[in-house]
Amino acid sequence: MRGLFRCYFPGIADTQINGFANFIGGMTLDDDEAVYGYDSDFGFKPASVFGLQVRGEISDKLSATAQLVGRGSEDYDADFEWAYMTYSVTPNTSISAGRLRVPLFKYSSSLDVGYAYHWITPPQSVYNIDYNNIDGVRVDYQNYVGNWEYSGQLTAGRIETDTLIAGTPANLTLTNVVSVSMDVTRDWFSARALYGVGSVSAQNDDYEGFIAGLRQFGQVVSTAPGVADNLNIDDDSGTFFELAVDIDKYDWFLGAEYTRVDVDESVIAVNDAWYVTAGMRIGKFTPHITYEREEADNSDQFGYLAGLPGTISTGDTALDAGWAQLYQTAQGIVATQAAETAAVTAGVRYDVQPGLALKAGMTWYEDKRNALNDATLLRVGVNYTF
């Protein structure tokens, strides 16, 4: 982003204000289709974003940064998503503390700034996660070795956000989060990797009621409490892994990114997602194509249920019926954790001038488990930075 202006006040920090706006409109091409928040009625809300970033130089080593963001998906209610201070320990090392962007992906730092990449939005299979920011500390280091430029980040803290459990809103909390990432670049080649761990908990009254119901049958079904523990999401160990590789010869580029999310002994299925993208730069035009895929394997979760009987015969009709209903609920919840989707996106970017780009793209989305969810999505957008 380019600076809109700088304000100078004697004895007060040198302040820089930057901004960005993404106005993205889209619609599916069939009345009964819906994907990524869009349906057959043309709308701007799902992906439109505006933001302002304020950075103040308190001293030659200390700075403060805040970013205010309003999202169309949240009725443009502005919120401070970043608010942190950075201290430069050495020319190569800095420490930041506060609310920070979690460096999970290649485009994490510029995720909301559509002008920074060729897509209208980054591939949803990889980038559509429930959390992007963390309250904590991050250490950044960068240096050179020969013709190689490299940088590393160590991030630690706590994350709280909203999520869904079995389709119902819930509060997601990640504690003791620690991630380590490394980026390397040489000429036209770049690569990065990240590994993160944390304790995962999720609170939802309906789901907690389901877990409590399983435990209550412990005297009748001896395996029920153990299955309840396996399906519960309470201080479970979670891991996140990411790997990205890019080749950019300017006239053409090729990139790929892969992620895996794994939460041990919980209802959350192991999730693998990846994409491959390629494009060409022809003057002000950048045509491109991307293939993405996401798979969530719930075989472990069904393995937990294998230890439960589908029916019981205690002689108490109400009790037996209650168990049958609870078992069917468990089967349904576990079944919803599976996913197998793919999408192809073809698009074009046109750079009007520095800081302003027009984009258009078509996405063919396929749900390999349920063809009723297939959709074709048309989107157009304007990305602006100032």
XYZ file of N, CA, C and O in Angstrom, residues 178-325:
592
model
N 1.591 -21.649 19.421
C 2.972 -21.348 19.029
C 3.140 -21.768 17.574
O 2.794 -22.897 17.206
N 3.654 -20.858 16.746
C 3.927 -21.208 15.353
C 5.299 -20.702 14.951
O 5.770 -19.671 15.444
N 5.929 -21.455 14.065
C 7.236 -21.085 13.523
C 7.147 -21.165 12.007
O 6.673 -22.175 11.464
N 7.575 -20.101 11.324
C 7.548 -20.097 9.865
C 8.890 -19.645 9.321
O 9.640 -18.923 9.980
N 9.165 -20.056 8.079
C 10.401 -19.686 7.403
C 10.090 -19.414 5.936
O 9.401 -20.197 5.280
N 10.588 -18.272 5.436
C 10.457 -17.901 4.028
C 11.841 -17.773 3.412
O 12.750 -17.191 4.030
N 11.999 -18.273 2.194
C 13.257 -18.108 1.461
C 12.941 -17.629 0.046
O 11.936 -18.044 -0.553
N 13.803 -16.745 -0.470
C 13.610 -16.195 -1.806
C 14.952 -16.062 -2.513
O 15.944 -15.638 -1.906
N 14.958 -16.422 -3.784
C 16.123 -16.180 -4.632
C 15.633 -15.894 -6.049
O 15.047 -16.768 -6.698
N 15.867 -14.680 -6.490
C 15.457 -14.271 -7.832
C 13.979 -14.571 -8.057
O 13.128 -13.999 -7.411
N 13.685 -15.525 -8.929
C 12.304 -15.827 -9.316
C 11.686 -16.956 -8.499
O 10.531 -17.320 -8.720
N 12.416 -17.493 -7.528
C 11.915 -18.622 -6.737
C 11.693 -18.203 -5.286
O 12.512 -17.505 -4.693
N 10.582 -18.648 -4.706
C 10.330 -18.421 -3.281
C 9.592 -19.620 -2.705
O 8.864 -20.327 -3.409
N 9.812 -19.858 -1.411
C 9.147 -20.958 -0.712
C 8.974 -20.577 0.744
O 9.721 -19.742 1.277
N 7.981 -21.166 1.363
C 7.766 -20.927 2.791
C 7.145 -22.165 3.415
O 6.503 -22.986 2.734
N 7.331 -22.291 4.719
C 6.725 -23.378 5.482
C 6.379 -22.859 6.867
O 7.074 -21.988 7.410
N 5.315 -23.386 7.431
C 4.894 -23.008 8.786
C 4.394 -24.243 9.518
O 3.728 -25.108 8.936
N 4.713 -24.302 10.802
C 4.187 -25.357 11.668
C 3.703 -24.699 12.953
O 4.430 -23.917 13.573
N 2.473 -24.995 13.335
C 1.897 -24.403 14.536
C 1.190 -25.433 15.392
O 0.669 -26.439 14.887
N 1.179 -25.196 16.699
C 0.485 -26.071 17.642
C -0.338 -25.213 18.599
O -0.086 -24.009 18.764
N -1.314 -25.834 19.256
C -2.122 -25.131 20.238
C -3.159 -26.055 20.842
O -3.384 -27.177 20.362
N -3.794 -25.590 21.916
C -4.886 -26.332 22.555
C -6.210 -25.757 22.073
O -6.418 -24.545 22.135
N -7.093 -26.616 21.594
C -8.323 -26.197 20.940
C -9.534 -26.532 21.812
O -9.693 -27.670 22.261
N -10.396 -25.522 22.031
C -11.650 -25.726 22.751
C -12.760 -24.999 21.996
O -12.512 -23.961 21.375
N -13.945 -25.547 22.035
C -15.096 -24.908 21.393
C -16.314 -25.067 22.287
O -16.571 -26.158 22.823
N -17.056 -23.967 22.456
C -18.210 -23.973 23.349
C -19.478 -23.705 22.552
O -19.587 -22.712 21.843
N -20.409 -24.621 22.701
C -21.710 -24.532 22.050
C -22.717 -25.269 22.917
O -22.534 -26.449 23.217
N -23.753 -24.586 23.361
C -24.686 -25.169 24.331
C -25.326 -26.450 23.808
O -25.443 -27.450 24.538
N -25.763 -26.445 22.549
C -26.417 -27.628 21.992
C -25.446 -28.806 21.934
O -25.798 -29.940 22.275
N -24.225 -28.539 21.497
C -23.254 -29.630 21.372
C -22.842 -30.139 22.746
O -22.672 -31.350 22.941
N -22.683 -29.237 23.691
C -22.344 -29.671 25.041
C -23.464 -30.510 25.643
O -23.217 -31.443 26.409
N -24.708 -30.183 25.266
C -25.833 -31.003 25.710
C -25.770 -32.401 25.126
O -26.074 -33.392 25.817
N -25.359 -32.503 23.866
C -25.191 -33.811 23.217
C -24.096 -34.618 23.922
O -24.265 -35.811 24.204
N -22.954 -33.971 24.221
C -21.852 -34.656 24.911
C -22.293 -35.123 26.298
O -22.008 -36.258 26.719
N -23.017 -34.252 27.011
C -23.508 -34.629 28.343
C -24.474 -35.804 28.253
O -24.477 -36.695 29.121
N -25.285 -35.825 27.191
C -26.220 -36.937 27.003
C -25.505 -38.257 26.824
O -25.924 -39.289 27.378
N -24.412 -38.254 26.071
C -23.631 -39.480 25.906
C -23.083 -39.960 27.244
O -23.135 -41.153 27.559
N -22.569 -39.025 28.025
C -21.976 -39.412 29.309
C -23.031 -39.979 30.258
O -22.733 -40.868 31.061
N -24.248 -39.485 30.198
C -25.305 -39.946 31.099
C -25.666 -41.401 30.868
O -26.230 -42.057 31.745
N -25.349 -41.915 29.681
C -25.658 -43.315 29.390
C -24.519 -44.246 29.812
O -24.514 -45.429 29.467
N -23.538 -43.710 30.551
C -22.379 -44.499 30.936
C -22.722 -45.755 31.703
O -22.045 -46.791 31.558
N -23.769 -45.729 32.523
C -24.125 -46.909 33.315
C -24.777 -47.994 32.464
O -24.788 -49.166 32.850
N -25.312 -47.584 31.325
C -25.985 -48.547 30.432
C -25.059 -48.973 29.290
O -24.981 -50.149 28.933
N -24.347 -47.973 28.733
C -23.404 -48.226 27.632
C -22.026 -47.829 28.139
O -21.691 -46.646 28.204
N -21.232 -48.800 28.508
C -19.967 -48.515 29.189
C -18.994 -47.702 28.332
O -18.143 -46.984 28.854
N -19.102 -47.824 27.011
C -18.173 -47.105 26.130
C -18.596 -45.665 25.853
O -17.824 -44.892 25.273
N -19.799 -45.284 26.258
C -20.334 -43.960 25.911
C -19.494 -42.806 26.468
O -19.223 -41.843 25.741
N -19.059 -42.837 27.738
C -18.248 -41.711 28.241
C -16.939 -41.526 27.478
O -16.511 -40.393 27.226
N -16.304 -42.638 27.102
C -15.063 -42.531 26.346
C -15.283 -41.924 24.976
O -14.479 -41.101 24.503
N -16.375 -42.303 24.320
C -16.695 -41.722 23.017
C -17.015 -40.239 23.173
O -16.617 -39.412 22.341
N -17.707 -39.894 24.258
C -18.009 -38.488 24.521
C -16.729 -37.671 24.647
O -16.619 -36.566 24.107
N -15.741 -38.218 25.346
C -14.451 -37.527 25.477
C -13.773 -37.367 24.117
O -13.176 -36.323 23.832
N -13.866 -38.415 23.285
C -13.225 -38.358 21.970
C -13.892 -37.347 21.041
O -13.225 -36.758 20.182
N -15.195 -37.157 21.175
C -15.918 -36.235 20.299
C -15.956 -34.808 20.842
O -16.254 -33.874 20.099
N -15.664 -34.652 22.117
C -15.687 -33.322 22.704
C -14.513 -32.480 22.183
O -13.494 -33.015 21.749
N -14.660 -31.156 22.237
C -13.586 -30.242 21.826
C -13.211 -29.417 23.048
O -13.762 -28.344 23.301
N -12.313 -29.937 23.847
C -11.959 -29.311 25.114
C -10.472 -29.525 25.389
O -10.054 -30.615 25.778
N -9.684 -28.485 25.146
C -8.232 -28.545 25.339
C -7.598 -29.690 24.563
O -6.697 -30.390 25.054
N -8.068 -29.883 23.343
C -7.492 -30.920 22.484
C -6.275 -30.363 21.755
O -6.226 -29.187 21.381
N -5.311 -31.203 21.517
C -4.082 -30.798 20.841
C -4.333 -30.622 19.354
O -4.791 -31.543 18.674
N -4.016 -29.439 18.849
C -4.204 -29.159 17.432
C -2.907 -28.763 16.766
O -2.027 -28.171 17.385
N -2.777 -29.107 15.478
C -1.597 -28.732 14.708
C -2.031 -28.129 13.377
O -3.086 -28.481 12.825
N -1.193 -27.230 12.877
C -1.435 -26.597 11.572
C -0.113 -26.612 10.808
O 0.927 -26.205 11.331
N -0.162 -27.077 9.563
C 1.037 -27.122 8.723
C 0.734 -26.459 7.390
O -0.357 -26.639 6.828
N 1.702 -25.678 6.890
C 1.531 -25.002 5.601
C 2.831 -25.045 4.824
O 3.924 -24.930 5.399
N 2.715 -25.231 3.519
C 3.865 -25.216 2.631
C 3.461 -24.519 1.336
O 2.397 -24.818 0.765
N 4.285 -23.564 0.876
C 3.993 -22.831 -0.354
C 5.251 -22.709 -1.190
O 6.354 -22.536 -0.660
N 5.079 -22.785 -2.512
C 6.183 -22.647 -3.457
C 5.708 -21.765 -4.607
O 4.581 -21.926 -5.096
N 6.573 -20.825 -5.033
C 6.210 -19.927 -6.128
C 7.378 -19.745 -7.088
O 8.536 -19.614 -6.663
N 7.059 -19.736 -8.363
C 7.999 -19.375 -9.425
C 7.405 -18.174 -10.150
O 6.289 -18.252 -10.667
N 8.139 -17.072 -10.180
C 7.634 -15.852 -10.814
C 8.699 -15.302 -11.765
O 9.674 -14.692 -11.344
N 8.489 -15.547 -13.057
C 9.403 -15.068 -14.090
C 8.923 -13.750 -14.695
O 9.364 -13.343 -15.764
N 8.007 -13.101 -14.011
C 7.350 -11.842 -14.364
C 6.401 -12.010 -15.559
O 5.222 -11.722 -15.444
N 6.911 -12.462 -16.719
C 6.004 -12.678 -17.847
C 4.997 -13.780 -17.556
O 3.881 -13.779 -18.083
N 5.391 -14.718 -16.709
C 4.490 -15.785 -16.294
C 4.830 -16.210 -14.870
O 5.929 -15.951 -14.380
N 3.886 -16.831 -14.182
C 4.111 -17.271 -12.805
C 3.347 -18.557 -12.540
O 2.362 -18.877 -13.205
N 3.846 -19.296 -11.553
C 3.250 -20.563 -11.146
C 3.414 -20.689 -9.638
O 4.495 -20.429 -9.103
N 2.342 -21.047 -8.953
C 2.411 -21.158 -7.502
C 1.528 -22.264 -6.968
O 0.578 -22.703 -7.627
N 1.851 -22.731 -5.764
C 1.058 -23.768 -5.103
C 1.171 -23.590 -3.595
O 2.191 -23.102 -3.089
N 0.118 -23.995 -2.897
C 0.113 -23.907 -1.431
C -0.709 -25.065 -0.878
O -1.750 -25.431 -1.442
N -0.229 -25.622 0.235
C -0.886 -26.782 0.870
C -0.994 -26.539 2.359
O -0.067 -26.004 2.986
N -2.123 -26.926 2.948
C -2.296 -26.816 4.398
C -2.926 -28.092 4.947
O -3.659 -28.800 4.252
N -2.612 -28.368 6.214
C -3.257 -29.469 6.934
C -3.611 -28.994 8.337
O -2.785 -28.402 9.030
N -4.860 -29.257 8.747
C -5.334 -28.952 10.096
C -5.732 -30.267 10.751
O -6.514 -31.041 10.185
N -5.200 -30.507 11.954
C -5.462 -31.771 12.640
C -5.672 -31.487 14.130
O -4.811 -30.903 14.786
N -6.832 -31.878 14.654
C -7.140 -31.739 16.081
C -7.349 -33.135 16.640
O -8.305 -33.824 16.278
N -6.447 -33.562 17.513
C -6.480 -34.931 18.024
C -7.706 -35.190 18.883
O -8.123 -34.338 19.681
N -8.282 -36.393 18.723
C -9.368 -36.896 19.578
C -10.457 -35.848 19.787
O -10.775 -35.450 20.905
N -11.026 -35.404 18.679
C -12.149 -34.473 18.725
C -13.065 -34.782 17.551
O -12.755 -35.619 16.704
N -14.189 -34.095 17.489
C -15.120 -34.291 16.386
C -14.595 -33.667 15.096
O -15.094 -33.959 14.004
N -13.576 -32.827 15.188
C -13.043 -32.125 14.012
C -12.209 -33.091 13.168
O -11.226 -33.665 13.636
N -12.597 -33.253 11.915
C -11.899 -34.169 11.019
C -10.610 -33.544 10.507
O -10.483 -32.322 10.406
N -9.631 -34.384 10.186
C -8.380 -33.916 9.585
C -8.697 -33.264 8.242
O -9.399 -33.846 7.400
N -8.170 -32.054 8.037
C -8.489 -31.297 6.832
C -7.226 -31.041 6.018
O -6.244 -30.492 6.529
N -7.246 -31.453 4.760
C -6.161 -31.176 3.813
C -6.706 -30.299 2.693
O -7.768 -30.593 2.126
N -5.964 -29.233 2.369
C -6.404 -28.328 1.310
C -5.193 -27.845 0.520
O -4.102 -27.674 1.083
N -5.387 -27.611 -0.775
C -4.284 -27.143 -1.598
C -4.815 -26.476 -2.858
O -5.976 -26.645 -3.232
N -3.939 -25.726 -3.495
C -4.266 -25.144 -4.789
C -3.004 -25.053 -5.637
O -1.887 -25.032 -5.133
N -3.217 -24.977 -6.934
C -2.163 -24.685 -7.909
C -2.683 -23.560 -8.790
O -3.833 -23.609 -9.257
N -1.867 -22.535 -9.008
C -2.304 -21.386 -9.794
C -1.234 -21.011 -10.802
O -0.030 -21.227 -10.559
N -1.639 -20.468 -11.938
C -0.702 -20.049 -12.983
C -1.296 -18.864 -13.719
O -2.528 -18.702 -13.797
N -0.424 -18.037 -14.255
C -0.906 -16.877 -14.986
C 0.184 -16.254 -15.834
O 1.359 -16.641 -15.762
N -0.211 -15.270 -16.629
C 0.709 -14.536 -17.497
C 0.454 -13.039 -17.326
O -0.666 -12.621 -17.053
N 1.509 -12.264 -17.485
C 1.386 -10.804 -17.466
C 1.621 -10.292 -18.879
O 2.718 -10.397 -19.416
N 0.553 -9.757 -19.439
C 0.582 -9.253 -20.818
C 0.221 -7.777 -20.771
O -0.960 -7.409 -20.760
N 1.235 -6.936 -20.690
C 0.972 -5.518 -20.503
C 0.261 -5.288 -19.180
O 0.736 -5.716 -18.124
N -0.890 -4.640 -19.222
C -1.659 -4.372 -18.015
C -2.601 -5.523 -17.649
O -3.255 -5.473 -16.606
N -2.644 -6.556 -18.482
C -3.559 -7.672 -18.241
C -2.817 -8.851 -17.607
O -1.674 -9.150 -17.969
N -3.505 -9.527 -16.669
C -2.974 -10.743 -16.050
C -4.050 -11.822 -16.074
O -4.848 -11.958 -15.132
N -4.142 -12.607 -17.161
C -5.060 -13.746 -17.143
C -4.470 -14.866 -16.290
O -3.247 -15.057 -16.245
N -5.334 -15.613 -15.597
C -4.841 -16.648 -14.694
C -5.871 -17.749 -14.520
O -7.074 -17.562 -14.807
N -5.411 -18.888 -14.034
C -6.296 -20.016 -13.755
C -5.807 -20.712 -12.492
O -4.595 -20.779 -12.233
N -6.745 -21.215 -11.686
C -6.424 -21.851 -10.408
C -7.283 -23.092 -10.218
O -8.492 -23.071 -10.471
N -6.650 -24.166 -9.780
C -7.374 -25.359 -9.357
C -7.149 -25.550 -7.865
O -6.010 -25.487 -7.389
N -8.219 -25.763 -7.123
C -8.111 -25.945 -5.674
C -8.925 -27.154 -5.236
O -9.896 -27.557 -5.903
N -8.522 -27.703 -4.082
C -9.201 -28.901 -3.587
C -9.130 -28.940 -2.062
O -8.134 -28.521 -1.470
N -10.184 -29.448 -1.452
C -10.240 -29.605 0.005
C -10.837 -30.964 0.341
O -11.829 -31.384 -0.259
N -10.207 -31.650 1.298
C -10.713 -32.940 1.758
C -10.648 -32.992 3.277
O -9.626 -32.645 3.872
N -11.733 -33.424 3.888
C -11.785 -33.635 5.334
C -12.162 -35.096 5.575
O -13.221 -35.547 5.139
N -11.289 -35.815 6.253
C -11.447 -37.261 6.459
C -11.983 -37.519 7.863
O -11.295 -37.273 8.857
N -13.214 -38.023 7.957
C -13.836 -38.284 9.258
C -13.789 -39.757 9.650
O -14.604 -40.218 10.474
N -12.861 -40.531 9.085
C -12.786 -41.962 9.412
C -12.447 -42.179 10.881
O -12.952 -43.134 11.511
N -11.604 -41.320 11.467
C -11.298 -41.454 12.896
C -12.546 -41.247 13.735
O -12.769 -41.970 14.730
N -13.358 -40.282 13.359
C -14.569 -39.987 14.126
C -15.577 -41.140 14.037
O -16.189 -41.507 15.041
N -15.720 -41.721 12.860
C -16.587 -42.900 12.749
C -15.981 -44.081 13.502
O -16.710 -44.946 14.020
N -14.652 -44.117 13.599
C -14.008 -45.150 14.399
C -14.382 -45.039 15.867
O -14.556 -46.063 16.551
N -14.519 -43.805 16.361
C -14.964 -43.625 17.751
C -16.358 -44.218 17.944
O -16.634 -44.883 18.956
N -17.238 -43.984 16.964
C -18.628 -44.446 17.095
C -18.741 -45.956 16.957
O -19.757 -46.547 17.370
N -17.714 -46.601 16.398
C -17.770 -48.056 16.212
C -17.889 -48.791 17.539
O -18.372 -49.929 17.586
N -17.471 -48.143 18.619
C -17.567 -48.773 19.937
C -18.929 -48.619 20.588
O -19.126 -49.081 21.728
N -19.895 -48.004 19.887
C -21.237 -47.806 20.453
C -22.247 -48.716 19.775
O -22.218 -48.882 18.552
N -23.165 -49.282 20.523
C -24.245 -50.053 19.904
C -25.286 -49.115 19.311
O -25.553 -48.037 19.846
N -25.868 -49.524 18.185
C -26.895 -48.686 17.572
C -28.182 -48.668 18.376
O -28.901 -47.672 18.384
N -28.479 -49.753 19.059
C -29.686 -49.848 19.893
C -29.340 -50.558 21.194
O -28.337 -51.274 21.290
N -30.154 -50.340 22.187
C -30.021 -51.047 23.460
C -31.383 -51.584 23.859
O -32.422 -51.084 23.390
N -31.396 -52.607 24.704
C -32.645 -53.196 25.191
C -32.562 -53.315 26.705
O -32.067 -54.302 27.243
N -33.043 -52.298 27.379
C -33.002 -52.285 28.838
C -34.352 -52.632 29.447
O -34.456 -52.826 30.656
N -35.383 -52.719 28.607
C -36.729 -52.911 29.120
C -37.432 -51.604 29.380
O -38.648 -51.572 29.608
N -36.690 -50.494 29.378
C -37.268 -49.165 29.544
C -37.415 -48.568 28.146
O -36.442 -48.158 27.519
N -38.663 -48.512 27.664
C -38.914 -48.066 26.288
C -38.388 -46.659 26.034
O -37.751 -46.392 25.001
N -38.628 -45.746 26.971
C -38.190 -44.358 26.790
C -36.673 -44.263 26.769
O -36.092 -43.526 25.964
N -36.023 -45.036 27.653
C -34.560 -45.014 27.703
C -33.967 -45.574 26.417
O -33.022 -44.994 25.855
N -34.542 -46.691 25.934
C -34.034 -47.294 24.700
C -34.230 -46.359 23.512
O -33.351 -46.236 22.657
N -35.378 -45.699 23.456
C -35.653 -44.762 22.361
C -34.736 -43.550 22.448
O -34.257 -43.035 21.432
N -34.458 -43.104 23.667
C -33.556 -41.961 23.854
C -32.153 -42.269 23.356
O -31.504 -41.435 22.725
N -31.693 -43.495 23.641
C -30.366 -43.885 23.156
C -30.343 -43.971 21.629
O -29.377 -43.510 20.995
N -31.370 -44.546 21.034
C -31.416 -44.671 19.576
C -31.344 -43.290 18.913
O -30.634 -43.104 17.913
N -32.056 -42.334 19.505
C -32.034 -40.974 18.946
C -30.656 -40.332 19.128
O -30.142 -39.673 18.225
